[in-house]
Coordinates of C-alpha atoms and ligand atoms in Angstrom, one line a residue:
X92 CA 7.4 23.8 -0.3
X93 CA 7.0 20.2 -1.9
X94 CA 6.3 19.7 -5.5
X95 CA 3.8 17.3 -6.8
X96 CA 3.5 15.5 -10.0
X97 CA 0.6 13.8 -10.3
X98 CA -2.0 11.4 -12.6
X99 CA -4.8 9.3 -12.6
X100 CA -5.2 6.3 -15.2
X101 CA -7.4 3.7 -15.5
X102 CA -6.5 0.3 -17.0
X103 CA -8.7 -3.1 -18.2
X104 CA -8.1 -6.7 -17.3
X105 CA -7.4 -9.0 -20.1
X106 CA -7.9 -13.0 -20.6
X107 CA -5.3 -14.0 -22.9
X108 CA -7.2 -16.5 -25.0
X109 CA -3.7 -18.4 -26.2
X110 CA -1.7 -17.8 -22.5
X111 CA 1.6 -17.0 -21.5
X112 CA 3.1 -19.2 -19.2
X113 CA 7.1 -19.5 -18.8
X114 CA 9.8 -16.8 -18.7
X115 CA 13.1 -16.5 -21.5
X116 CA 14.4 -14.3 -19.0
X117 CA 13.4 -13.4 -14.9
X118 CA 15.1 -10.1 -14.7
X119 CA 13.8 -8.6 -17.5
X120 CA 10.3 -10.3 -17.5
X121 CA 10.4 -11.4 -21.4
X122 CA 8.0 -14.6 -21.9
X123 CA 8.9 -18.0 -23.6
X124 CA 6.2 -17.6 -26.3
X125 CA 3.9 -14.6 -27.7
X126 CA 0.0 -15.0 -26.3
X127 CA -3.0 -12.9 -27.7
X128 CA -5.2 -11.7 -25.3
X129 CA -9.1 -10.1 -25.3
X130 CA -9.1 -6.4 -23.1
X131 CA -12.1 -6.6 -21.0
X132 CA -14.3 -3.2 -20.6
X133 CA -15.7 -4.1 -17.2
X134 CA -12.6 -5.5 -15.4
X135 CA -10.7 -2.2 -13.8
X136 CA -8.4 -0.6 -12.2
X137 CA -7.8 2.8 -11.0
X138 CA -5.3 4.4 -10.3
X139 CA -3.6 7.5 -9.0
X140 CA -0.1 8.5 -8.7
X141 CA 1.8 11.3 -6.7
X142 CA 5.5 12.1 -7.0
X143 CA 6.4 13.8 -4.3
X144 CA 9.5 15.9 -3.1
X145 CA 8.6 15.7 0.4
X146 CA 8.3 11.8 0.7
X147 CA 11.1 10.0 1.6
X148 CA 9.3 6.4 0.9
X149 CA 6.9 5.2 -1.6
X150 CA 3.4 5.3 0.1
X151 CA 0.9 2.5 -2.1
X152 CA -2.8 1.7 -0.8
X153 CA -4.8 -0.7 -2.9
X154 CA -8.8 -0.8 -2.3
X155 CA -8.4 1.5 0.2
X156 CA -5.7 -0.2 2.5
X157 CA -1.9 -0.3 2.8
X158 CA -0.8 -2.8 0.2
X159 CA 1.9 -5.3 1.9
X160 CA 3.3 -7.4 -0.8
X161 CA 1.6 -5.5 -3.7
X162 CA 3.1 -2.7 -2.1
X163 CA 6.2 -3.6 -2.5
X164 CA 6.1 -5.1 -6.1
X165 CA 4.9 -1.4 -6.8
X166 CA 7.6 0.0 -5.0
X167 CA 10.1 -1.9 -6.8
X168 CA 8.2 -1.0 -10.5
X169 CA 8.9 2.8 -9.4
X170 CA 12.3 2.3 -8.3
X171 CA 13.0 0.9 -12.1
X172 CA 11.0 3.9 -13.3
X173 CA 13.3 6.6 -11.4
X174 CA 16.3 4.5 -12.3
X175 CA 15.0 4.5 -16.3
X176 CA 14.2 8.4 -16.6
X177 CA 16.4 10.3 -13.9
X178 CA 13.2 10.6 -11.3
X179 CA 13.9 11.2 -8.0
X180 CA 10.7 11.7 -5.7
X181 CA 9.2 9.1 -4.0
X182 CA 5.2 8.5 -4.7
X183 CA 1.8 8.1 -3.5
X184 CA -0.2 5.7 -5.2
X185 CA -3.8 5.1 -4.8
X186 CA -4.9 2.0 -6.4
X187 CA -8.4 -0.2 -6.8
X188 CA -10.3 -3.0 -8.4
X189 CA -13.3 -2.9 -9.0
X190 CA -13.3 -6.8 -9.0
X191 CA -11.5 -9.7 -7.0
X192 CA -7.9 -8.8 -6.7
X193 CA -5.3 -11.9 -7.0
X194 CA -7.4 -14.6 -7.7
X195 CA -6.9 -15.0 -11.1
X196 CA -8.9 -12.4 -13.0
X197 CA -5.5 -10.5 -14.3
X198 CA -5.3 -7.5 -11.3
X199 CA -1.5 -7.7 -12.0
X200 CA -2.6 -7.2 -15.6
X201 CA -4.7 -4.0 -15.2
X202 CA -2.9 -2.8 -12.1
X203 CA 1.0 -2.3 -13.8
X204 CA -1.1 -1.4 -17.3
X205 CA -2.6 1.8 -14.9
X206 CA 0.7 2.1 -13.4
X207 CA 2.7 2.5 -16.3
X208 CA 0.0 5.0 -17.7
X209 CA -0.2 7.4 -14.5
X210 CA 3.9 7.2 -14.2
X211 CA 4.2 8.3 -17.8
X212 CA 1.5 11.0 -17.5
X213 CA 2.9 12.2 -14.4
X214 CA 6.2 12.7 -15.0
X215 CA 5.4 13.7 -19.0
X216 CA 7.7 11.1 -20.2
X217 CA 6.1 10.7 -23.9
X218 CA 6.0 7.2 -24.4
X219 CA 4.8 5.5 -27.1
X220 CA 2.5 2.2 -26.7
X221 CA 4.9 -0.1 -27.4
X222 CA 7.5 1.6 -24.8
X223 CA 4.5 1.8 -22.6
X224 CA 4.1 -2.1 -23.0
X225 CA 7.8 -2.8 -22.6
X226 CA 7.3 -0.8 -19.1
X227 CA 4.0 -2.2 -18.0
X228 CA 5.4 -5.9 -18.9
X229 CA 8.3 -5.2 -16.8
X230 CA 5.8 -4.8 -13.4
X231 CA 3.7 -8.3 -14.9
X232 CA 3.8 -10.1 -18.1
X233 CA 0.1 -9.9 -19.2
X234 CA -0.5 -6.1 -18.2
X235 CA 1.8 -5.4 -21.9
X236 CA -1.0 -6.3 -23.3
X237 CA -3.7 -4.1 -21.3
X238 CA -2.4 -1.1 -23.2
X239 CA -4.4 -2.1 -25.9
X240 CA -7.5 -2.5 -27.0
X241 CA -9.9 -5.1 -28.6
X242 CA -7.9 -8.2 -29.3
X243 CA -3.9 -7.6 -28.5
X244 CA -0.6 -10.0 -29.4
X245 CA 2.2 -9.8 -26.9
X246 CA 5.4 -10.6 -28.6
X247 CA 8.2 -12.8 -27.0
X248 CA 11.0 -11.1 -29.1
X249 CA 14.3 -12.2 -29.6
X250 CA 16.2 -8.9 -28.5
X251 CA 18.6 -9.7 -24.9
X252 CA 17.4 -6.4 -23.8
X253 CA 13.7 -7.2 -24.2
X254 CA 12.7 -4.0 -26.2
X255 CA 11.2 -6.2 -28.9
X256 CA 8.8 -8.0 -26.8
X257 CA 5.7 -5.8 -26.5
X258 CA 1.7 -6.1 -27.3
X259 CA 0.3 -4.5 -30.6
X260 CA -3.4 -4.8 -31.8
X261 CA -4.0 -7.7 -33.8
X262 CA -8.1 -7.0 -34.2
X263 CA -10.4 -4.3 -32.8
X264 CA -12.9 -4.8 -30.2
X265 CA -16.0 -5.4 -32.9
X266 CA -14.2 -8.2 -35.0
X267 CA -16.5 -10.8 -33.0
X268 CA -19.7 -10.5 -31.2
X269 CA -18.3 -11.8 -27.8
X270 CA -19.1 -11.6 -24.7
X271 CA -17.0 -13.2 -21.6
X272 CA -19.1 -14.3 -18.4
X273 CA -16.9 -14.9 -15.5
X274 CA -18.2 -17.7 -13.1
X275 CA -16.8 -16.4 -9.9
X276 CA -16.3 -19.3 -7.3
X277 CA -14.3 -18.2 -4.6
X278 CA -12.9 -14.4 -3.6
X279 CA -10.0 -16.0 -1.6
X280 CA -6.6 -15.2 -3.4
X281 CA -4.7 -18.0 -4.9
X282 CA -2.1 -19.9 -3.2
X283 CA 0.8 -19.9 -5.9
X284 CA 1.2 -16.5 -8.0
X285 CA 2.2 -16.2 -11.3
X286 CA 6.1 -15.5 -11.1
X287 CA 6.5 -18.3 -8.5
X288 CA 3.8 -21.4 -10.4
X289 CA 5.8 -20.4 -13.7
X290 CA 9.2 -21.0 -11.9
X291 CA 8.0 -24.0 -10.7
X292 CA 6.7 -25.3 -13.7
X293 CA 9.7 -24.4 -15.9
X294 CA 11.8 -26.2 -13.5
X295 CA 9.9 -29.5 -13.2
X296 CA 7.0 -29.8 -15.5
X297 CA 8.1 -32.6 -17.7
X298 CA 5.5 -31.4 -20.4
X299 CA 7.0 -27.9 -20.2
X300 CA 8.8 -27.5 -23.6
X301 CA 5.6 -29.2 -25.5
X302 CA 3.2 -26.6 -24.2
X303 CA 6.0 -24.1 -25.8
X304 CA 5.9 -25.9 -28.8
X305 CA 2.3 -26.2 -29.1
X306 CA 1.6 -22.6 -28.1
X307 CA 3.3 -21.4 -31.2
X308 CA 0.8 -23.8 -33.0
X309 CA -2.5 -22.0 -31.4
X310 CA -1.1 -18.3 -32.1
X311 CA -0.8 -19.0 -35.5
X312 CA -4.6 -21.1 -35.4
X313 CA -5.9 -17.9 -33.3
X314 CA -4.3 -15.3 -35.6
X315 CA -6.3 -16.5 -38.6
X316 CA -9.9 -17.2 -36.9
X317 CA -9.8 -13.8 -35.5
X318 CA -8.9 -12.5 -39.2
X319 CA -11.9 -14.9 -40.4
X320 CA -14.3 -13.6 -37.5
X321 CA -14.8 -17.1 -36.8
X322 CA -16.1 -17.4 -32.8
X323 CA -16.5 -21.2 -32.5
X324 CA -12.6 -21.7 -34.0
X325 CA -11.3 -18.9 -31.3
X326 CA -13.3 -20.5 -28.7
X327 CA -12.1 -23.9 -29.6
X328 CA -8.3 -23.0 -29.7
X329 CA -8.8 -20.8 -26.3
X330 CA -10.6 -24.1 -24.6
X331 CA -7.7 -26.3 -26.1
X332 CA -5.0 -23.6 -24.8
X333 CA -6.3 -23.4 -21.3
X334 CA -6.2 -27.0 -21.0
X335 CA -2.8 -27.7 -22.0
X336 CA -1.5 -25.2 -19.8
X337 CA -3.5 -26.6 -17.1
X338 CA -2.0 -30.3 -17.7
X339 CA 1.3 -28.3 -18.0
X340 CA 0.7 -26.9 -14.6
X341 CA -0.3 -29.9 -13.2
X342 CA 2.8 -31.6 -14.2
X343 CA 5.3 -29.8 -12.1
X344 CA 6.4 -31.5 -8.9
X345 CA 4.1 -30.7 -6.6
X346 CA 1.9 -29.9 -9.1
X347 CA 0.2 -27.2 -9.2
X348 CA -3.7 -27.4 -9.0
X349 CA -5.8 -24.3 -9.1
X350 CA -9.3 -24.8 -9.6
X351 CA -11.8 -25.6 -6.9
X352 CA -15.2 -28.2 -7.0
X353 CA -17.2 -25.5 -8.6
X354 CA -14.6 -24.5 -11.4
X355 CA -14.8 -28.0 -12.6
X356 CA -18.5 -28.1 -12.6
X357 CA -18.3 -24.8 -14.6
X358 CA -16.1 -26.6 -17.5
X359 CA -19.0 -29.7 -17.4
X360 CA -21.4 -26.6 -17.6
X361 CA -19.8 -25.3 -20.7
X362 CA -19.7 -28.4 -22.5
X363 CA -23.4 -29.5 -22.0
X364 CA -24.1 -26.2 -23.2
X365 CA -22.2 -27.1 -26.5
X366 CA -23.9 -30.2 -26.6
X367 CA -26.9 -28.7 -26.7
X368 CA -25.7 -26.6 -29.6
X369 CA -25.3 -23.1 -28.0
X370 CA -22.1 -22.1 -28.8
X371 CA -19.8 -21.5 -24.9
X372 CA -16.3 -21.8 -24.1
X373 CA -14.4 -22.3 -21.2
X374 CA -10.9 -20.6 -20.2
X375 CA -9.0 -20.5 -17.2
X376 CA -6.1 -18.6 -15.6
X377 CA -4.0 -19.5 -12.9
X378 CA -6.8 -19.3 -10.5
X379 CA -10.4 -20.8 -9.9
X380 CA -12.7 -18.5 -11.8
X381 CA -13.8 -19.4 -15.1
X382 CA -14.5 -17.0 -18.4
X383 CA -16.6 -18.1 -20.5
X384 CA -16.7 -17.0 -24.1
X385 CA -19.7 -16.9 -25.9
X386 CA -21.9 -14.9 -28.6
X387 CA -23.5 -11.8 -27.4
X388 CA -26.7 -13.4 -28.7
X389 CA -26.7 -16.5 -26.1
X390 CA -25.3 -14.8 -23.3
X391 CA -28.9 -14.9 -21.7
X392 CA -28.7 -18.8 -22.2
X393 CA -25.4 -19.2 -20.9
X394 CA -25.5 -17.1 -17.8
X395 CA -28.7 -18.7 -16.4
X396 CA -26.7 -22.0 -16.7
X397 CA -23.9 -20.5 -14.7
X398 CA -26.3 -18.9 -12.2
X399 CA -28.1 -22.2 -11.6
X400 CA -24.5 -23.7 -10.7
X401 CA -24.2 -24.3 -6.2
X402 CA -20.5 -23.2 -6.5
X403 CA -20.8 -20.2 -8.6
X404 CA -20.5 -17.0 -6.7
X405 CA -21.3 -14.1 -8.8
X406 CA -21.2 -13.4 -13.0
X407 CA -19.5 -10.9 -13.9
X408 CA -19.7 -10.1 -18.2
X409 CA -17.5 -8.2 -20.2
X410 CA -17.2 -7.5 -23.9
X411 CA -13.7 -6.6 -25.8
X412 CA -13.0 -2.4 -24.7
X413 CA -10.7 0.1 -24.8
X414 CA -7.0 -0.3 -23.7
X415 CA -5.5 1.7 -20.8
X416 CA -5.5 5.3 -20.7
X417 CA -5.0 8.4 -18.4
X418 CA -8.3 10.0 -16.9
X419 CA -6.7 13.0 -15.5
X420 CA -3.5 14.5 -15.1
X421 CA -1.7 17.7 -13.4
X422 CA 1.8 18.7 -13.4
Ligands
2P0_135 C1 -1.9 -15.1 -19.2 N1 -1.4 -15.6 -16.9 O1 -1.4 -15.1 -20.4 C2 -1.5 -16.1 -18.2 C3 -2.3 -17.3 -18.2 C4 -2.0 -16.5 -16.0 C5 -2.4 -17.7 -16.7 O2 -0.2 -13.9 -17.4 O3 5.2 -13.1 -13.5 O4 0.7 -12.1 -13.5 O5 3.8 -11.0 -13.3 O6 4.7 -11.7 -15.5 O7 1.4 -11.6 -15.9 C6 -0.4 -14.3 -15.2 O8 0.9 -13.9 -15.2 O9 2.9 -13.0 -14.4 C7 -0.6 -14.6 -16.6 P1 4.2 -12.2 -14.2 P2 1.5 -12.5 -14.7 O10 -2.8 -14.2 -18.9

């Protein structure tokens, strides 16, 4: 007879709207800088975990086929998990997005953030959020801060061991009337992941340690226009973020360059729009779909701009939501 411990969680995308992009150490995943991030209530993933005493290997499907290289990131996020707490079984894990999965809209965000969630439900570890977010950033950097909700800062810490570097909330989700429209233009994943285009720009970027530098200057700008509920300063110091780490990006040798036609006609877009005096903002991750920030009260305005664009795809809109949390779970 087998025994199964199982769980089912559901996690939110985020944007970070001052972005993490450099390591202060590989093996344990800790970033260079802090970010703060915006949870998105549409954006999910979905997941469900097994342990299982009659596998002998773990078994991952995402959107309903076997996962090949996700699979094995997963697989190596469990075999940390069984190493942390003593676990021994092998799992089945069932995961989906309900939106483009690696192409920049953060599925290694809400896809560790469900993982983490499930695993600790499962196996009835007890952990806190912030040891939840130390777990969930070792799987990906930005899914520590999917564990929480409204507006989240991930902290770099100082700690060797990493235990100081996790996401707390910094504002709930009503402390601004925003809403995000993301301008899809292609469902193709991206060339360069994460991991690797942050190696590679670390390494060569020669504008590397003064988009650390400046980064420290935008958490501190973003800190206080969220405290002031001031949209137009967040959405300026998110647009200014995006860019520099963007012309950081494009720095390293090759450089790295991942928008398309249509996500450069989407930042034109944006910009007329604010010429015109209704109030949009652009930012980018490292992918070709653009999120655009905007007040709940000109969404209408912006979206028919974005829908009128050749290159864009689909909309999707979001509004700050709920961190990660589990939906189900049996022993
Ligand atoms: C962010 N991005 O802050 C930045 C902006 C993309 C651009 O976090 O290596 O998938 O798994 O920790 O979390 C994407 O990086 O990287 C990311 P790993 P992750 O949202």
């Amino acid at each position: 007879m087998s025994t199964v411990r199982s769980a089912s969680a559901v996690a939110p995308s985020n944007i970070a709207l001052v972005k993490y992009w450099g390591k202060r150490d590989l093996e344990l995943n800790l970033p260079a800088t802090g970010s703060i991030s915006v949870t998105l209530d549409t954006l999910l993933t979905h997941t469900t975990i097994a342990f299982d005493t009659a596998l002998d290997t773990d078994e991952v499907t995402l959107n309903g086929e076997p996962a090949g290289t996700a699979g094995a990131r997963v697989a190596r996020f469990l075999d940390l998990v069984r190493d942390l707490y003593g676990v021994r079984e092998h799992a089945r894990v069932e995961t989906r997005n309900d939106f483009p999965t690696g192409a920049g809209l953060a599925s290694s965000a809400s896809g560790f953030a469900a993982l983490a969630v499930a695993c600790d439900a499962a196996l009835e570890l007890g952990l806190s959020t912030e040891q939840l977010s130390v777990l969930a950033r070792r799987g990906s950097g930005s899914a520590a801060r999917s564990l929480i909700g409204g507006f989240a800062e991930m902290h770099a810490g100082s700690a060797d061991d990493g235990t100081d570097a996790y996401a707390v909330p910094l504002a709930p989700a009503e402390a601004l009337p925003l809403r995000v429209l993301v301008a899809v233009t292609t469902r193709e994943a991206k060339a360069v992941g994460s991991t690797e285009g942050m190696r590679l720009t670390e390494a060569t970027s020669p504008f590397y340690g003064a988009w650390v530098d400046a980064t420290r200057e935008d958490l501190d700008a973003l800190r206080a226009a969220l405290r002031d509920g001031d949209l137009a300063t967040v959405g300026q110091v998110a647009e200014g973020n995006c860019l520099r780490m963007h012309a950081t990006m494009l720095g390293a040798e090759p450089g790295l360059l991942y928008w398309n036609a249509a996500t450069v006609d989407v930042m034109h877009a944006v910009r007329a729009l604010r010429a015109e005096r209704i109030g949009a903002w652009f930012t980018i991750d490292a992918g070709p779909q653009v999120k655009v920030l905007c007040d709940a009260e000109d969404e209408p305005d912006v979206r028919a701009r974005l829908d009128a664009l050749a290159g864009v795809t689909a909309v999707l809109a979001a509004s700050p939501g709920p961190g990660a949390r589990v939906v189900e779970a049996s022993a």
